[in-house]
Short mmCIF file of C-alpha atoms (C1' of nucleotides) in Angstrom, two decimals:
data_model
loop_
_atom_site.label_atom_id
_atom_site.label_comp_id
_atom_site.label_asym_id
_atom_site.label_seq_id
_atom_site.Cartn_x
_atom_site.Cartn_y
_atom_site.Cartn_z
CA MET A 136 56.29 -2.19 -10.92
CA PRO A 137 59.34 -4.07 -11.78
CA GLU A 138 62.00 -3.68 -14.40
CA GLY A 139 65.64 -3.73 -13.31
CA PRO A 140 65.78 -0.16 -11.97
CA GLU A 141 62.51 -0.49 -10.04
CA VAL A 142 63.67 -3.75 -8.49
CA GLN A 143 66.92 -2.02 -7.53
CA VAL A 144 64.98 0.76 -5.80
CA VAL A 145 62.88 -1.76 -3.88
CA ILE A 146 65.96 -3.76 -2.88
CA ARG A 147 67.68 -0.62 -1.58
CA THR A 148 64.58 0.44 0.34
CA LEU A 149 64.16 -2.99 1.91
CA GLN A 150 67.83 -3.13 2.85
CA GLU A 151 67.52 0.18 4.69
CA LYS A 152 64.47 -1.07 6.56
CA LEU A 153 65.29 -4.73 7.08
CA GLN A 154 69.05 -5.26 7.29
CA ASP A 155 69.64 -8.18 9.71
CA ALA A 156 65.95 -8.41 10.61
CA LEU A 157 64.94 -11.74 12.14
CA ILE A 158 61.97 -13.58 10.64
CA THR A 159 59.93 -15.11 13.45
CA ASP A 160 56.95 -16.44 11.51
CA VAL A 161 55.80 -16.86 7.93
CA GLU A 162 52.24 -17.06 6.62
CA VAL A 163 51.53 -18.02 3.01
CA PHE A 164 47.98 -17.48 1.76
CA TYR A 165 48.50 -18.28 -1.92
CA PRO A 166 50.38 -21.58 -2.28
CA LYS A 167 51.33 -21.00 -5.92
CA LEU A 168 53.50 -18.10 -4.76
CA GLU A 169 56.08 -20.72 -3.81
CA GLU A 170 58.03 -22.09 -6.76
CA ASP A 171 60.92 -24.06 -5.19
CA GLY A 172 61.39 -24.78 -1.49
CA HIS A 173 59.29 -23.46 1.37
CA LEU A 174 59.03 -19.94 2.71
CA THR A 175 58.46 -21.34 6.21
CA ASP A 176 62.11 -22.46 6.16
CA LEU A 177 62.90 -18.75 6.62
CA ILE A 178 61.56 -18.83 10.18
CA GLY A 179 64.49 -18.18 12.52
CA GLN A 180 66.61 -16.64 9.75
CA ARG A 181 68.05 -13.13 9.63
CA ILE A 182 68.19 -11.33 6.28
CA ARG A 183 71.88 -10.59 5.80
CA LYS A 184 72.25 -9.38 2.25
CA PHE A 185 69.98 -7.73 -0.33
CA SER A 186 70.82 -7.85 -4.02
CA ARG A 187 69.35 -8.17 -7.48
CA LEU A 188 69.93 -10.08 -10.69
CA GLY A 189 67.91 -8.66 -13.56
CA LYS A 190 64.37 -8.40 -12.22
CA TYR A 191 64.93 -11.04 -9.53
CA MET A 192 65.39 -10.04 -5.91
CA ILE A 193 67.92 -11.99 -3.87
CA PHE A 194 67.68 -12.06 -0.09
CA GLU A 195 70.50 -13.97 1.53
CA THR A 196 69.71 -15.20 5.03
CA ASP A 197 71.97 -17.13 7.39
CA ASP A 198 71.31 -20.46 5.71
CA TYR A 199 69.24 -19.76 2.60
CA ASP A 200 69.03 -17.88 -0.67
CA TRP A 201 65.52 -16.47 -0.92
CA ILE A 202 64.70 -15.45 -4.49
CA ALA A 203 61.64 -13.36 -5.38
CA HIS A 204 60.21 -12.05 -8.63
CA MET A 205 57.41 -9.47 -8.50
CA ARG A 206 56.42 -9.95 -12.17
CA MET A 207 53.84 -7.35 -13.18
CA GLU A 208 52.36 -5.99 -9.99
CA GLY A 209 54.07 -7.50 -6.96
CA LYS A 210 54.94 -5.13 -4.12
CA PHE A 211 56.58 -5.41 -0.71
CA TYR A 212 55.30 -3.37 2.20
CA VAL A 213 56.60 -3.05 5.73
CA PHE A 214 53.82 -2.49 8.27
CA PHE A 215 54.02 -1.77 11.98
CA SER A 216 50.82 -3.74 12.59
CA ALA A 217 49.25 -6.68 10.80
CA PRO A 218 47.31 -5.37 7.78
CA GLU A 219 43.53 -5.36 8.15
CA ASP A 220 42.82 -5.71 4.44
CA ARG A 221 44.51 -8.91 3.37
CA ARG A 222 43.04 -8.91 -0.10
CA HIS A 223 45.92 -9.41 -2.53
CA ILE A 224 48.39 -10.00 0.27
CA HIS A 225 49.76 -13.49 -0.38
CA ALA A 226 52.44 -13.78 2.27
CA ILE A 227 53.29 -12.14 5.59
CA PHE A 228 56.72 -12.38 7.20
CA HIS A 229 56.64 -11.57 10.91
CA LEU A 230 59.75 -9.79 12.17
CA ASP A 231 61.16 -9.92 15.68
CA ASP A 232 60.73 -6.17 16.25
CA GLY A 233 56.96 -6.43 15.73
CA ARG A 234 56.93 -5.30 12.11
CA TYR A 235 55.39 -7.25 9.23
CA LEU A 236 56.90 -7.64 5.78
CA CYS A 237 53.95 -8.16 3.43
CA TYR A 238 53.93 -9.34 -0.17
CA HIS A 239 51.06 -7.84 -2.18
CA ASP A 240 50.29 -8.89 -5.76
CA THR A 241 46.96 -8.16 -7.45
CA ARG A 242 47.52 -10.45 -10.40
CA LYS A 243 49.24 -13.26 -8.48
CA PHE A 244 52.01 -13.57 -11.07
CA GLY A 245 54.89 -13.13 -8.61
CA ARG A 246 56.91 -16.14 -7.47
CA MET A 247 59.36 -16.94 -4.65
CA SER A 248 61.84 -19.73 -4.01
CA VAL A 249 63.99 -20.74 -1.06
CA TYR A 250 67.25 -22.62 -1.66
CA PRO A 251 70.08 -23.71 0.62
CA LYS A 252 72.84 -21.10 0.31
CA THR A 253 75.01 -21.38 -2.78
CA GLU A 254 78.06 -19.61 -4.17
CA ASP A 255 76.77 -19.75 -7.73
CA LEU A 256 73.44 -17.95 -7.98
CA HIS A 257 73.19 -18.64 -11.72
CA SER A 258 72.96 -22.36 -10.85
CA LEU A 259 69.63 -21.89 -9.04
CA PRO A 260 66.68 -23.30 -11.03
CA MET A 261 64.66 -20.10 -10.70
CA LEU A 262 67.51 -18.14 -12.30
CA LYS A 263 68.28 -20.58 -15.10
CA ASN A 264 67.04 -18.24 -17.83
CA VAL A 265 68.77 -15.15 -16.45
CA GLY A 266 71.96 -13.92 -18.09
CA TYR A 267 74.22 -11.00 -17.20
CA ASP A 268 72.63 -8.09 -15.41
CA TYR A 269 72.58 -4.79 -17.31
CA THR A 270 75.16 -3.44 -14.85
CA ASP A 271 77.51 -6.40 -15.42
CA PRO A 272 80.77 -5.48 -17.19
CA HIS A 273 80.42 -8.63 -19.31
CA VAL A 274 77.71 -6.74 -21.19
CA THR A 275 79.58 -4.95 -23.98
CA GLY A 276 78.78 -4.03 -27.57
CA ASP A 277 80.81 -7.01 -28.79
CA TYR A 278 78.97 -9.32 -26.40
CA LEU A 279 75.57 -8.11 -27.58
CA TYR A 280 76.58 -8.40 -31.23
CA GLN A 281 77.81 -11.94 -30.60
CA GLU A 282 74.54 -12.89 -28.89
CA ILE A 283 72.07 -11.43 -31.38
CA HIS A 284 73.52 -11.03 -34.86
CA HIS A 285 72.48 -14.55 -35.85
CA SER A 286 68.94 -14.04 -34.56
CA ARG A 287 66.02 -13.57 -36.90
CA ARG A 288 64.13 -11.78 -34.17
CA CYS A 289 63.52 -8.06 -34.01
CA LEU A 290 65.60 -5.76 -31.82
CA LYS A 291 62.95 -5.25 -29.16
CA MET A 292 62.48 -8.97 -28.61
CA ALA A 293 66.23 -9.38 -28.12
CA LEU A 294 66.25 -6.54 -25.58
CA LEU A 295 63.47 -8.28 -23.64
CA ASP A 296 65.31 -11.63 -23.65
CA GLN A 297 66.56 -11.92 -20.07
CA ARG A 298 69.20 -14.49 -21.07
CA ILE A 299 71.05 -11.84 -23.07
CA ILE A 300 70.77 -8.74 -20.89
CA ALA A 301 68.81 -9.13 -17.65
CA GLY A 302 66.75 -6.26 -16.29
CA ILE A 303 65.28 -4.60 -19.40
CA GLY A 304 61.48 -4.62 -19.59
CA ASN A 305 58.87 -3.19 -21.93
CA ILE A 306 59.14 0.46 -20.89
CA TYR A 307 62.91 0.66 -21.09
CA ALA A 308 63.04 -1.41 -24.29
CA ASN A 309 60.86 1.27 -25.90
CA GLU A 310 63.02 4.05 -24.50
CA ILE A 311 66.27 2.37 -25.51
CA CYS A 312 65.12 1.93 -29.12
CA PHE A 313 64.11 5.58 -29.29
CA ALA A 314 67.37 6.83 -27.78
CA CYS A 315 69.31 4.74 -30.31
CA GLY A 316 67.25 6.00 -33.25
CA LEU A 317 66.33 2.41 -34.11
CA ASP A 318 62.90 1.03 -34.95
CA PRO A 319 62.11 -1.72 -32.40
CA ARG A 320 61.10 -3.98 -35.31
CA SER A 321 64.60 -3.85 -36.81
CA ARG A 322 66.01 -7.30 -37.55
CA CYS A 323 68.88 -8.27 -35.26
CA THR A 324 70.79 -9.63 -38.26
CA ARG A 325 70.91 -6.16 -39.79
CA LEU A 326 72.45 -4.51 -36.71
CA SER A 327 76.14 -3.60 -36.83
CA LYS A 328 78.71 -3.87 -34.06
CA LYS A 329 78.49 -0.11 -33.84
CA ASP A 330 74.71 -0.32 -33.32
CA CYS A 331 75.25 -2.89 -30.58
CA ALA A 332 77.84 -0.70 -28.84
CA LEU A 333 75.38 2.20 -28.90
CA ILE A 334 72.56 0.00 -27.59
CA VAL A 335 74.68 -1.14 -24.63
CA ASP A 336 75.78 2.41 -23.79
CA VAL A 337 72.25 3.75 -24.01
CA THR A 338 70.86 0.86 -21.96
CA ARG A 339 73.20 1.59 -19.06
CA ARG A 340 72.63 5.34 -19.27
CA ILE A 341 68.83 5.07 -19.26
CA LEU A 342 68.51 2.34 -16.62
CA ASN A 343 71.03 3.99 -14.31
CA GLU A 344 69.26 7.31 -14.63
CA ALA A 345 65.91 5.65 -13.92
CA ASP A 346 67.43 4.01 -10.84
CA ALA A 347 68.75 7.36 -9.62
CA LEU A 348 65.29 8.91 -10.04
CA GLY A 349 63.58 6.15 -8.08
CA GLY A 350 62.33 4.20 -11.11
CA THR A 351 59.22 4.56 -13.25
CA THR A 352 55.66 4.46 -11.92
CA VAL A 353 53.18 4.12 -14.75
CA HIS A 354 50.01 2.99 -13.05
CA SER A 355 49.11 5.00 -10.01
CA PHE A 356 48.66 2.39 -7.34
CA ALA A 357 46.73 2.84 -4.13
CA SER A 358 48.52 5.86 -2.76
CA GLY A 359 50.15 5.90 0.61
CA PHE A 360 52.61 3.07 0.42
CA GLY A 361 54.90 1.45 -2.05
CA VAL A 362 57.50 3.05 -4.23
CA THR A 363 56.70 5.81 -6.68
CA GLY A 364 59.45 6.90 -9.01
CA ARG A 365 60.03 10.06 -10.96
CA PHE A 366 61.45 8.65 -14.18
CA GLN A 367 58.02 8.63 -15.83
CA GLN A 368 58.46 12.39 -16.24
CA HIS A 369 61.50 11.60 -18.41
CA LEU A 370 59.86 9.06 -20.69
CA GLN A 371 60.41 10.07 -24.31
CA VAL A 372 58.08 7.64 -26.11
CA HIS A 373 56.52 5.14 -23.70
CA MET A 374 52.83 6.05 -23.19
CA GLN A 375 53.41 9.19 -25.27
CA ASP A 376 51.36 8.24 -28.33
CA GLY A 377 49.72 11.23 -29.96
CA LYS A 378 52.32 13.61 -28.57
CA PRO A 379 55.10 15.18 -30.63
CA CYS A 380 58.45 13.44 -30.72
CA PRO A 381 60.88 15.32 -28.46
CA ARG A 382 63.54 15.02 -31.14
CA CYS A 383 61.76 15.87 -34.40
CA GLY A 384 58.16 16.81 -33.59
CA HIS A 385 56.64 13.95 -35.63
CA THR A 386 53.71 12.30 -33.84
CA ILE A 387 54.61 9.32 -31.63
CA GLU A 388 52.66 6.19 -32.47
CA LYS A 389 51.65 3.11 -30.55
CA ILE A 390 51.86 -0.24 -32.32
CA MET A 391 51.90 -3.85 -31.16
CA VAL A 392 55.14 -5.77 -31.53
CA GLN A 393 54.88 -9.42 -30.55
CA ASN A 394 51.85 -8.59 -28.46
CA ARG A 395 53.61 -5.89 -26.41
CA GLY A 396 52.61 -2.24 -26.51
CA THR A 397 55.34 -0.47 -28.45
CA TYR A 398 55.82 3.27 -28.84
CA LEU A 399 57.97 4.86 -31.49
CA CYS A 400 58.63 7.83 -33.74
CA ARG A 401 58.57 6.54 -37.31
CA ASN A 402 60.45 9.59 -38.49
CA CYS A 403 63.60 9.35 -36.44
CA GLN A 404 63.77 5.66 -35.54
CA LYS A 405 65.33 3.89 -38.50
CA ARG A 406 64.12 0.40 -39.42
CA LYS A 407 67.04 -1.84 -40.29
"C1'" DC B 171 67.24 -25.45 -32.69
"C1'" DC B 172 64.51 -21.03 -32.97
"C1'" DT B 173 60.33 -18.33 -32.84
"C1'" DT B 174 55.73 -17.21 -31.53
"C1'" DA B 175 50.71 -17.54 -29.72
"C1'" DG B 176 48.59 -18.86 -25.39
"C1'" DA B 177 48.34 -19.29 -20.54
"C1'" DC B 178 48.63 -17.54 -15.98
"C1'" DC B 179 45.54 -13.55 -12.92
"C1'" DT B 180 42.91 -9.30 -11.59
"C1'" DG B 181 41.11 -4.70 -12.08
"C1'" DG B 182 40.74 -0.29 -14.45
"C1'" DA B 183 39.42 2.22 -18.64
"C1'" DG B 184 36.60 3.01 -22.37
"C1'" DG B 185 32.76 1.73 -25.69
"C1'" DC B 186 27.86 0.94 -26.05
"C1'" DT C 250 24.50 1.72 -13.97
"C1'" DG C 251 25.80 -2.49 -16.21
"C1'" DC C 252 28.06 -5.40 -19.38
"C1'" DC C 253 31.68 -6.27 -22.54
"C1'" DT C 254 36.29 -6.12 -24.47
"C1'" DC C 255 40.85 -4.71 -24.26
"C1'" DC C 256 44.91 -3.66 -21.91
"C1'" DA C 257 48.70 -3.70 -18.23
"C1'" DG C 258 55.94 -2.76 -16.03
"C1'" DG C 259 56.64 -10.61 -17.08
"C1'" DT C 260 57.85 -15.17 -18.16
"C1'" DC C 261 56.99 -20.10 -18.92
"C1'" DT C 262 54.82 -23.58 -22.13
"C1'" DA C 263 53.36 -25.84 -25.95
"C1'" DA C 264 53.13 -25.92 -30.72
"C1'" DG C 265 54.59 -24.51 -35.37
#
DNA sequence: CCTTAGACCTGGAGGC
DNA sequence: TGCCTCCAGGTCTAAG
């Protein structure tokens, strides 16, 4: 599920449900879920603050910073009774009011860490490759130009580099390139400061709109629980191959760029 | 130093 | 139906 906006939606939902909840027990069924520290240290802790940096979730408890990344398919559910089907549930956090916070992840890519509380989140090992969030005012056109204009990479790869702007994933990278009228394969070295200013503006506009609409749900997961967004109805190019471009009517194509599915309109996205 | 395949996992979709 | 290959919203690594 998770690019920045989807993580934001999950964080907001969990905050509404779990603000100040007390964790009374922790069960971990898939040991590799834990990256640094131990989830059992959270026993006896209340979750005080919910936030996000890029695609990473940050739960601050009384004494710890609990960091989670859902990667491709991780999901959090809150149940009123212990789940019967524990397939793909890799951790259960028992809460003092009888509810259960469950972490579900079909592909087991998600990871969690527990660190003693710190002032400087960027200093945490799990966040070492995470730069400014897409909502961070440090992210400006000049900043982006500075970071990428020496790079031989293509535009889309730079957008997916979490050290430059954190929170953009494959779907929004495709949408951002389309909205900017730039071919995702454009070389970073050929982009102007003006291009970079446009890219930053468009990034904020698209990701904020996606957040407001509850994010993007591409795969339809087992219905009933989890978060389903409405932004997929606003996708201009992602998963739209074969359909006419909403801007010029030319057929949208799917290509592979660096092994990631990439959707574009060759007619109105200029390759620089 | 920078850039790019490969690895990590599972299940659904589509071809035969 | 069954088997096979490819693909999926991410990120670290090893190797060039």
